[in-house]
Short mmCIF file of C-alpha atoms in Angstrom, two decimals:
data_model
loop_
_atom_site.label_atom_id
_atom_site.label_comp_id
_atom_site.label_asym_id
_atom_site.label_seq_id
_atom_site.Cartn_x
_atom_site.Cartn_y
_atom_site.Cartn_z
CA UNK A 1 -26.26 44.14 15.07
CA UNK A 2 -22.43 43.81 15.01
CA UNK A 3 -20.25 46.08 16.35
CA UNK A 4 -16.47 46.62 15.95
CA UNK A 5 -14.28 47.92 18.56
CA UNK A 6 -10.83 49.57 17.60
CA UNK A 7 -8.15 49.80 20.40
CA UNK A 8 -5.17 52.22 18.74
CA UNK A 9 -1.79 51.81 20.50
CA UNK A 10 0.28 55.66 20.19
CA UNK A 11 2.94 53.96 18.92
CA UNK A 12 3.42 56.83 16.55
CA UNK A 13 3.39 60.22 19.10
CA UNK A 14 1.70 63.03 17.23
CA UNK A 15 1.06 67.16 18.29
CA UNK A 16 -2.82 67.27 18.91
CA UNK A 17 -3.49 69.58 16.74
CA UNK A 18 -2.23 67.03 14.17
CA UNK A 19 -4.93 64.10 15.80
CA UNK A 20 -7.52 66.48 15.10
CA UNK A 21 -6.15 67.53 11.16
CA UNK A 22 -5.94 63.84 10.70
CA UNK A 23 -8.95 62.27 12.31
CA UNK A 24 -11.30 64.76 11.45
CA UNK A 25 -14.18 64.41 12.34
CA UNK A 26 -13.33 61.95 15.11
CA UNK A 27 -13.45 62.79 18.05
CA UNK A 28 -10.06 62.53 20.27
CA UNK A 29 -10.26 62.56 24.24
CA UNK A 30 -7.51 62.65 25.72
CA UNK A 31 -7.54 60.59 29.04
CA UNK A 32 -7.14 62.40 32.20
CA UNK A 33 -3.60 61.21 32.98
CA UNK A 34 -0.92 64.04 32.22
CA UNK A 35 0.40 63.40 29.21
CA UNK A 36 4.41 64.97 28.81
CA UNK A 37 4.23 65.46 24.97
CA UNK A 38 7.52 67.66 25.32
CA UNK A 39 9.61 64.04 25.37
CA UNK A 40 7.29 61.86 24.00
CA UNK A 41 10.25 58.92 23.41
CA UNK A 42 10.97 59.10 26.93
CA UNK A 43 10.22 55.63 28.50
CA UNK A 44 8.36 57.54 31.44
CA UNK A 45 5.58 59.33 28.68
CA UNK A 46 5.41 55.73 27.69
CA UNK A 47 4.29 54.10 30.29
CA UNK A 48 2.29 56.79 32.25
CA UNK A 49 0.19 57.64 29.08
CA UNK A 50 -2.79 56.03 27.20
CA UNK A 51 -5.21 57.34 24.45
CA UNK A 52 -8.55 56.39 23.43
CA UNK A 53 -10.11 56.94 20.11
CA UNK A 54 -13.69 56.58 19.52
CA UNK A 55 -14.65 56.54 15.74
CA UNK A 56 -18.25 58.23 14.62
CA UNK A 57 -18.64 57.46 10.65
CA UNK A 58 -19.98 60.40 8.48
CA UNK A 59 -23.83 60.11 7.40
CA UNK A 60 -22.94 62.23 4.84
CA UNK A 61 -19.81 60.62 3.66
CA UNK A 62 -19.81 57.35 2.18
CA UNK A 63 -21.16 54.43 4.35
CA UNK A 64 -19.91 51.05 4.97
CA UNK A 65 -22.00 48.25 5.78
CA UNK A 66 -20.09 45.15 7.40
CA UNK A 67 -22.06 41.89 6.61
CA UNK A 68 -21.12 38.91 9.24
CA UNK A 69 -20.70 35.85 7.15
CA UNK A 70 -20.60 32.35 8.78
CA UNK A 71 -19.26 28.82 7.07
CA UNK A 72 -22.10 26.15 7.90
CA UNK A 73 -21.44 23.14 10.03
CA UNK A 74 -22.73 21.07 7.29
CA UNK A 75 -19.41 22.68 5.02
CA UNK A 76 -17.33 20.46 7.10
CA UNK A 77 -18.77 17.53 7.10
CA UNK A 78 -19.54 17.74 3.19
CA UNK A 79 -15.88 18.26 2.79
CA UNK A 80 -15.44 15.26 5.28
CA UNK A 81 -17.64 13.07 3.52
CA UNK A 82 -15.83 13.64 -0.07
CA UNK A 83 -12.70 12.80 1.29
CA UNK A 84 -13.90 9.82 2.97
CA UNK A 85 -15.50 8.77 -0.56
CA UNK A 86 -12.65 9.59 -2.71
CA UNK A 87 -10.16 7.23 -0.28
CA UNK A 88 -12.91 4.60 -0.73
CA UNK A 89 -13.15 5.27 -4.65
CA UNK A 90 -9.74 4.97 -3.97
CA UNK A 91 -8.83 1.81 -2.17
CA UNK A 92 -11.60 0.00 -4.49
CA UNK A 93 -9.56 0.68 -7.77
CA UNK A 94 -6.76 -0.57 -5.96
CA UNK A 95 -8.73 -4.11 -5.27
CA UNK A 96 -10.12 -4.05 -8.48
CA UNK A 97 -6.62 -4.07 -10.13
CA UNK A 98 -5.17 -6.11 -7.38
CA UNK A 99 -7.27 -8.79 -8.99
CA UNK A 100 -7.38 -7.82 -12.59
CA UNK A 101 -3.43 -8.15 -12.32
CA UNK A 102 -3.13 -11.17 -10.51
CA UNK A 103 -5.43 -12.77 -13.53
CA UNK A 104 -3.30 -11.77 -16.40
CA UNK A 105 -0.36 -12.87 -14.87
CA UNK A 106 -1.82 -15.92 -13.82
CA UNK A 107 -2.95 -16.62 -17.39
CA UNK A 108 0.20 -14.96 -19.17
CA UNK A 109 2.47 -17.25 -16.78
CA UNK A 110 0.91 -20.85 -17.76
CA UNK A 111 0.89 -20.14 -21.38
CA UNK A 112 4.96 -19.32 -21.15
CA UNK A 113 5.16 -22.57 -18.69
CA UNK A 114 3.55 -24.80 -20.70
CA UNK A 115 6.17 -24.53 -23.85
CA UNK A 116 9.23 -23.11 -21.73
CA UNK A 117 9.56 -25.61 -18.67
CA UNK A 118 12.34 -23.59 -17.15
CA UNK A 119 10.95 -21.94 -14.16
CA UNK A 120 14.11 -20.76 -12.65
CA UNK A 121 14.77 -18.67 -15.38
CA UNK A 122 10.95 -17.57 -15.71
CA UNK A 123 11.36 -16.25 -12.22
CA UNK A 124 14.28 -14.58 -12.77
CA UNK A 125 13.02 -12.80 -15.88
CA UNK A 126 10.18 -12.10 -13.26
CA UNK A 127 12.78 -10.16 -10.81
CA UNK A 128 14.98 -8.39 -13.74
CA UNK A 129 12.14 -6.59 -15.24
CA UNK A 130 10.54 -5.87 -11.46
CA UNK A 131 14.09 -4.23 -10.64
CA UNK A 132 13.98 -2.16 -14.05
CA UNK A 133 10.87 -1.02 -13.39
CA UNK A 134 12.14 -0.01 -9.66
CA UNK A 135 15.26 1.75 -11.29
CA UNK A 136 12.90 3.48 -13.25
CA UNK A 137 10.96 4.70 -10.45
CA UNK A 138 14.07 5.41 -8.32
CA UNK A 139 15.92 7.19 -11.55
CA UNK A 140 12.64 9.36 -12.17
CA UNK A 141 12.11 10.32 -9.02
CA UNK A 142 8.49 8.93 -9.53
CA UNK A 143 9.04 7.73 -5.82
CA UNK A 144 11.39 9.08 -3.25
CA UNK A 145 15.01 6.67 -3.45
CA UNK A 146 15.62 4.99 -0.22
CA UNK A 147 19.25 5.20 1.85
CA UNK A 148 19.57 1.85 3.47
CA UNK A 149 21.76 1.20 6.18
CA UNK A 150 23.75 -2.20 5.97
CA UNK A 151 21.85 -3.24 9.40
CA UNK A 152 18.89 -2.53 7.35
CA UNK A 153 20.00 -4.73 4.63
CA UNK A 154 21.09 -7.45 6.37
CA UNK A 155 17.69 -7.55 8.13
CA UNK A 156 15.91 -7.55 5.01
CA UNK A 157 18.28 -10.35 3.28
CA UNK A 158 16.22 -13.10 4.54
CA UNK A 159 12.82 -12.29 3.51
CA UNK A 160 14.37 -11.04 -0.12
CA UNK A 161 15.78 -15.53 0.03
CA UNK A 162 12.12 -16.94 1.11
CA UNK A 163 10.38 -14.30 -1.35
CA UNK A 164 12.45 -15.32 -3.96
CA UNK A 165 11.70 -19.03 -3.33
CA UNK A 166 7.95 -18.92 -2.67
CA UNK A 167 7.69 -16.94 -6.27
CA UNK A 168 10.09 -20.27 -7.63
CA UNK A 169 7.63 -22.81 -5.75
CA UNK A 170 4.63 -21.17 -7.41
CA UNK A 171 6.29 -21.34 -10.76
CA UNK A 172 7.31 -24.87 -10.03
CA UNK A 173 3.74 -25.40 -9.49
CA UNK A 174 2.02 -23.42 -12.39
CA UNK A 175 4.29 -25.45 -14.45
CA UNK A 176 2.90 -28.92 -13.65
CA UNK A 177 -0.89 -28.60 -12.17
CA UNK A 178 -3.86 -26.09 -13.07
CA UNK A 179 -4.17 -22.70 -11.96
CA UNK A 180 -6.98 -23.65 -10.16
CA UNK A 181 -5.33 -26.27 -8.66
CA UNK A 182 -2.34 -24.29 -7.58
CA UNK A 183 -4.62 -21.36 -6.31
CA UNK A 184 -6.66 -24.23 -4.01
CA UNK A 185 -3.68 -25.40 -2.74
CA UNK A 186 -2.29 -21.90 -1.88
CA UNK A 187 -5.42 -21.72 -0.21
CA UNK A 188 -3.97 -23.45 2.97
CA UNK A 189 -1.65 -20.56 3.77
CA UNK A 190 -3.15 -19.66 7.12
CA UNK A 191 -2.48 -23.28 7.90
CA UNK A 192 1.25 -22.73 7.72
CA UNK A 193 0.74 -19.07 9.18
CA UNK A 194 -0.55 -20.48 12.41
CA UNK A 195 2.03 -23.51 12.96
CA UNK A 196 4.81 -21.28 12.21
CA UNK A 197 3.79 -18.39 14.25
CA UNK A 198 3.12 -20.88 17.44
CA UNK A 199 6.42 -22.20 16.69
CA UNK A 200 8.79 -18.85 16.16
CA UNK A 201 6.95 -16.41 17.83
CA UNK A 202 4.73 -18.08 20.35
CA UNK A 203 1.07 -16.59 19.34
CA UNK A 204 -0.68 -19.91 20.26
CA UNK A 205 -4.28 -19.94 18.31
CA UNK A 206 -7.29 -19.46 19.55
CA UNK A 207 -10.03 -22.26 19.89
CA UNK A 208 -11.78 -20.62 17.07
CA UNK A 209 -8.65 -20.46 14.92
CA UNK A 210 -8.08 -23.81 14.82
CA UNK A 211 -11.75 -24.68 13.69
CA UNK A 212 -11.73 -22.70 11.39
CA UNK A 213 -8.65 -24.57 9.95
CA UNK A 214 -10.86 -27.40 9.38
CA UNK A 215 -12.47 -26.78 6.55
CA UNK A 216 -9.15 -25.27 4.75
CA UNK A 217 -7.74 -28.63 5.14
CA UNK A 218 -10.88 -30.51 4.24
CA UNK A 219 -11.44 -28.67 1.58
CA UNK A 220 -7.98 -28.97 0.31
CA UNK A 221 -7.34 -32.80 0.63
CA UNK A 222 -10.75 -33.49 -1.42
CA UNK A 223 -9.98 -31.06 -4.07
CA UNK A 224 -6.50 -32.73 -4.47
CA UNK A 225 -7.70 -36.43 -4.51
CA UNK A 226 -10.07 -35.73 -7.36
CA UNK A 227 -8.25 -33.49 -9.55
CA UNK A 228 -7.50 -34.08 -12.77
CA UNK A 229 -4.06 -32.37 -13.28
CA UNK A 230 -3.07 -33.65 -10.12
CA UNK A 231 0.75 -34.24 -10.21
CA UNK A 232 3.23 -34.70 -6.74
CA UNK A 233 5.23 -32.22 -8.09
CA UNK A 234 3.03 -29.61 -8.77
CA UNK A 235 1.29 -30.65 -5.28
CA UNK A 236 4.47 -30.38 -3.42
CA UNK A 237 5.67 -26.96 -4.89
CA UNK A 238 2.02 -25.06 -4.03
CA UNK A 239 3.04 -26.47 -0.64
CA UNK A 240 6.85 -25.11 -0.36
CA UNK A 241 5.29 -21.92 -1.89
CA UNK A 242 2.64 -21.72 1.23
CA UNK A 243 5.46 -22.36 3.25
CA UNK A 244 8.11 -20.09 2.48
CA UNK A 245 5.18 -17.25 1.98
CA UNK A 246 4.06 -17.46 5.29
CA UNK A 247 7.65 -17.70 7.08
CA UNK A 248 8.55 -14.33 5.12
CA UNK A 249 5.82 -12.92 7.23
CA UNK A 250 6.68 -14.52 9.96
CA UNK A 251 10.55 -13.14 9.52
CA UNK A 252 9.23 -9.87 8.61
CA UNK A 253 7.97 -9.82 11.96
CA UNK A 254 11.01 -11.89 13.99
CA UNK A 255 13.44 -9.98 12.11
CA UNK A 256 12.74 -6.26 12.48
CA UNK A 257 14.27 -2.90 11.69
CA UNK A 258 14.78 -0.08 14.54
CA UNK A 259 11.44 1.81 14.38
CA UNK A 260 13.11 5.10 13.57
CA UNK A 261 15.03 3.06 10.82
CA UNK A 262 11.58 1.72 9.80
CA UNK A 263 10.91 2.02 5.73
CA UNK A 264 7.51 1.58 4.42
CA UNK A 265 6.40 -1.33 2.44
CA UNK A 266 6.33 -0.35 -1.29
CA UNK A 267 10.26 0.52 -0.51
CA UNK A 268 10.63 -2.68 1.20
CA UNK A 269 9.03 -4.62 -1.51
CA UNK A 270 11.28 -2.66 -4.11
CA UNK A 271 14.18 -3.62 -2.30
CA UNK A 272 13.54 -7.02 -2.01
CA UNK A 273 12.89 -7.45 -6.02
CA UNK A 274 16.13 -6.40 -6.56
CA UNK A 275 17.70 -8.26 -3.95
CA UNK A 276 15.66 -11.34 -4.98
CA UNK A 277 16.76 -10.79 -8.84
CA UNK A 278 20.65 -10.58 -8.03
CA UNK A 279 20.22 -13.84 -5.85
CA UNK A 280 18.22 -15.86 -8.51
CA UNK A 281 20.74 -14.57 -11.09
CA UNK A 282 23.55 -16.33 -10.38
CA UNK A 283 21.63 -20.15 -9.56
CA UNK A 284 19.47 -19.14 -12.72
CA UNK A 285 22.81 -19.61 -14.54
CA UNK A 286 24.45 -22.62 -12.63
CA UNK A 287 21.14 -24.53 -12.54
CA UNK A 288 19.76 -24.04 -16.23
CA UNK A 289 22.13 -22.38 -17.89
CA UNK A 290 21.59 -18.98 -20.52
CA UNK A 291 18.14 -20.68 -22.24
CA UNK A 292 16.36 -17.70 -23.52
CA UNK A 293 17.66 -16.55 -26.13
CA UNK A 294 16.16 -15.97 -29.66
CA UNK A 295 18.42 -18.76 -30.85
CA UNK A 296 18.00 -21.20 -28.17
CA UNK A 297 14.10 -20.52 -28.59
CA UNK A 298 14.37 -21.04 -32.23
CA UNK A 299 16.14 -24.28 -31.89
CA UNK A 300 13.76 -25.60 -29.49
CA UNK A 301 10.91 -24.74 -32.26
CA UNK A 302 9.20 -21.78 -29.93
CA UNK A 303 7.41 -18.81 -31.91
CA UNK A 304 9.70 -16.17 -30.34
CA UNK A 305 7.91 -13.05 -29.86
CA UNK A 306 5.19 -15.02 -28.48
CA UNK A 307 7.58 -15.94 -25.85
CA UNK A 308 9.34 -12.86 -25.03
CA UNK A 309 5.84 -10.86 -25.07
CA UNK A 310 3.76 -12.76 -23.24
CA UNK A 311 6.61 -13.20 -20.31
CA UNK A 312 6.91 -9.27 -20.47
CA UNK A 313 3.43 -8.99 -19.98
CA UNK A 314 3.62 -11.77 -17.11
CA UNK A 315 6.54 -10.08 -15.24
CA UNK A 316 5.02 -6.73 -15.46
CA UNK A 317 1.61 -8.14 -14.37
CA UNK A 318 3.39 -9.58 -11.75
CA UNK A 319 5.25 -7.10 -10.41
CA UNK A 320 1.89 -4.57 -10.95
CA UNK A 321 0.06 -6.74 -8.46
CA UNK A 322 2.32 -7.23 -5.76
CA UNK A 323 3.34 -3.47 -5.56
CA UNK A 324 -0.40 -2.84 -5.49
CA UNK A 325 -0.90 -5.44 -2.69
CA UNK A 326 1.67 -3.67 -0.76
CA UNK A 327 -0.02 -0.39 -1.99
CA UNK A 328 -3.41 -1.82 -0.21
CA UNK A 329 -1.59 -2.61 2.61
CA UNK A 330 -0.43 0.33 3.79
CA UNK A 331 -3.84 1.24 3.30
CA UNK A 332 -5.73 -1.56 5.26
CA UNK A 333 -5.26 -3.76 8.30
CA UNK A 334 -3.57 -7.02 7.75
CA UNK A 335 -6.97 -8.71 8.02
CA UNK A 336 -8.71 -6.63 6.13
CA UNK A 337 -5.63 -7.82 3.67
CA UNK A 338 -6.00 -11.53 3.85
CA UNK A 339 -9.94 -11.06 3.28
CA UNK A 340 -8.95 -9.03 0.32
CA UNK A 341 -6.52 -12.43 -0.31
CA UNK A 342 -9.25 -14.71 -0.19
CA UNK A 343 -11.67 -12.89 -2.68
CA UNK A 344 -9.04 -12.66 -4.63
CA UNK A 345 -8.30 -16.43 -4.94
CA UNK A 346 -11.79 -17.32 -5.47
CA UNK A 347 -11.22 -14.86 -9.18
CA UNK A 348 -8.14 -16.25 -9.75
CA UNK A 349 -9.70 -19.73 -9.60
CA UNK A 350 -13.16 -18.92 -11.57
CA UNK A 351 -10.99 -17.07 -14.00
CA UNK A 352 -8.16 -19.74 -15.04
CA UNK A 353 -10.78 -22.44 -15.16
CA UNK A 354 -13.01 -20.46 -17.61
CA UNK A 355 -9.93 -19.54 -19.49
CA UNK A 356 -8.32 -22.31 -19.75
CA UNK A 357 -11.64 -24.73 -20.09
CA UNK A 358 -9.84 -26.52 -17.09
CA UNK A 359 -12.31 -30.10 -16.48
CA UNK A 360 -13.52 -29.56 -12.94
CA UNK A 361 -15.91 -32.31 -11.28
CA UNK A 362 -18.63 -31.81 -9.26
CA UNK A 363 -16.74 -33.00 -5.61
CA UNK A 364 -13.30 -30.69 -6.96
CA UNK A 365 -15.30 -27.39 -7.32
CA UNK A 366 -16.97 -28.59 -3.37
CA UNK A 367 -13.44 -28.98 -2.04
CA UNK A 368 -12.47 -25.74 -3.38
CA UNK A 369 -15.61 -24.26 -2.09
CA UNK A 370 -15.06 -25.74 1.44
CA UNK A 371 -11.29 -24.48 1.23
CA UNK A 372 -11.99 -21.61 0.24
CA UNK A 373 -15.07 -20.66 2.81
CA UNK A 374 -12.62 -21.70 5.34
CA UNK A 375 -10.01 -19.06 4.78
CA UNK A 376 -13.23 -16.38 4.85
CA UNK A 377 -13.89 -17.90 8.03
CA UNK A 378 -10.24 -17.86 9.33
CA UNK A 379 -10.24 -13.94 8.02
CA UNK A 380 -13.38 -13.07 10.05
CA UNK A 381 -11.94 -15.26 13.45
CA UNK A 382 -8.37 -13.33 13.06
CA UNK A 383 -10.48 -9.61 12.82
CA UNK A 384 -12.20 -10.41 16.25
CA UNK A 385 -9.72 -11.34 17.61
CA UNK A 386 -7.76 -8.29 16.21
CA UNK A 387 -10.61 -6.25 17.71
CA UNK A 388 -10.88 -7.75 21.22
CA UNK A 389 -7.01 -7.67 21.71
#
């Protein structure tokens, strides 16, 4: 049984007769302190007076039951477990397009390369319709507009220069070699990421970390030396792409912002698509000249809308998947990330060569295996580590 108790303060000061007119039939008892009811605003009658109410319901007026409800315990943690399901939901759609992205550009970006060998100019179609589509966003208000300082700025300057040459390099390289072949060699990224980090920030590697460069390396050199597209050029540019990737990261962590200056890292990567576009601009001109127009296509015996449609639907593939990397990110650890990477580049790889119909030998696809198995192994060494520090 539940029971309710009801303490009434006498704010209001009424005549006793009145108490009894209006709580009829409650009871009133008056305490046995004197009361002054003459003044009873006087701060004395205040303080030196207190009333108690006790209320009796009427059997033979209408009766209220009070039910006590409860919320389960298992409410909670049903409500806990939904969330936790939808954010997993969640972050899996994100993967799934993280790769489904990467593909189509992949595939959308060798068919342009293969009849338009200007990659300067592809990558800088790349960054112009990445910084309408962040003018877009800004302009809409789909996602709040940033206010950058010019300390903030001139911090992120650097990695907009190495992001837009590791997107050249990888251009450079799509151009010449396979996709598969490009993707294997991009594979060695962690290689770079340790040998830069020991050098600029002084994080030497762990015993482990270096083993488990082994097989990255391995694997690399013995899909290179029996690959059939294999060209120095291509070779070189997958490299100077793995390079200038991995010292972005590297700056990104040299070079940093005041933490309560700090932006997150779909802003960031907005920022630096349209720094990176008005930087490749200008060389994009110098370098190759105004080469894609409808009449310079023409000349050059192109099918134009083929062209312009499949580089839109590269550039906005392109953009779509980095934004959702960063997306992921902010979601994930940074090892959780490169795992993500690595599964990644294994689709990218079985895609393009099923695509394309790309001749791969017996000893190429066990390099790329061995490559490949290393950077899993490098992802699980960095997320002990990360767990032990």
């Amino acid at each position: 049984m539940q029971s309710s108790t009801f303490t009434l303060s006498p704010s209001l000061f009424l005549s006793h007769q009145k108490l009894r007119t209006r709580f009829y039939p409650l009871r009133f008892q008056p305490s046995k302190t004197n009361v002054n009811v003459s003044s009873p605003f006087h701060p004395s009658s205040l303080s030196s007076s207190s009333f108690s109410f006790k209320l009796r319901p009427l059997t033979t007026l209408i009766r209220f039951q009070t039910k006590a409800t409860s919320v389960p315990e298992s409410a909670g943690d049903a409500a806990s477990d939904s969330g936790a399901l939808f954010r997993t939901l969640e972050l899996g759609a994100l993967f799934g397009m993280w790769f489904i992205f990467n593909i189509y550009f992949n595939i959308y970006n060798k068919q342009v390369l293969k009849v338009y060998p200007y990659p300067l100019t592809i990558t800088a179609v790349q960054f112009a319709i990445g910084t309408v589509i962040v003018s877009l966003m800004w302009g809409l208000n789909l996602y709040k507009r940033p206010k950058i300082s010019n300390a903030q700025l001139a911090a992120i300057l650097p990695l907009a220069m190495v992001h837009t040459l590791g997107n050249l390099f990888t251009n450079m390289s799509l151009g010449k070699v396979a996709v598969s072949f490009t993707h294997t060699i991009k594979a060695s990224e962690p290689f770079f990421s340790v040998i830069l980090s020991a050098m600029f920030l002084g994080e030497m590697p762990t015993a482990w970390v270096v083993a488990s460069l082994v097989p990255i390396v391995g694997g690399v050199v013995l899909a290179s030396v029996t690959e059939a597209s294999f060209n120095w050029i291509g070779f070189w540019s997958a490299m100077a792409s793995n390079l200038t990737n991995q010292f972005r990261n590297v700056l990104s962590k040299k070079v940093m912002v005041k933490k309560e200056d700090s932006i997150d890292n779909i802003t960031l990567f907005s920022i630096i698509t349209v720094m990176s576009f008005l930087l490749s601009a200008p060389v994009v001109i110098f370098a190759e000249g105004i080469k894609f127009t409808p009449s310079y296509l023409q000349a050059a015996g192109l099918n134009i809308n083929e062209v312009y449609i499949r580089s839109l639907l590269a550039a906005l593939c392109f953009h779509a998947y980095q934004q959702v990397s960063y997306m992921i990110l902010q979601r994930v650890s940074p090892v959780t990330h490169s795992v993500g990477n690595c599964v990644k580049r294994v689709v990218v790889i079985a895609s393009s060569v099923l695509f394309f119909k790309t001749p791969v030998s017996p000893v190429n696809a066990f390099g790329t295996a061995i490559a490949l198995a290393g950077v899993f192994l490098y992802s699980r060494v960095k997320r002990i580590k990360a767990k032990t520090a």
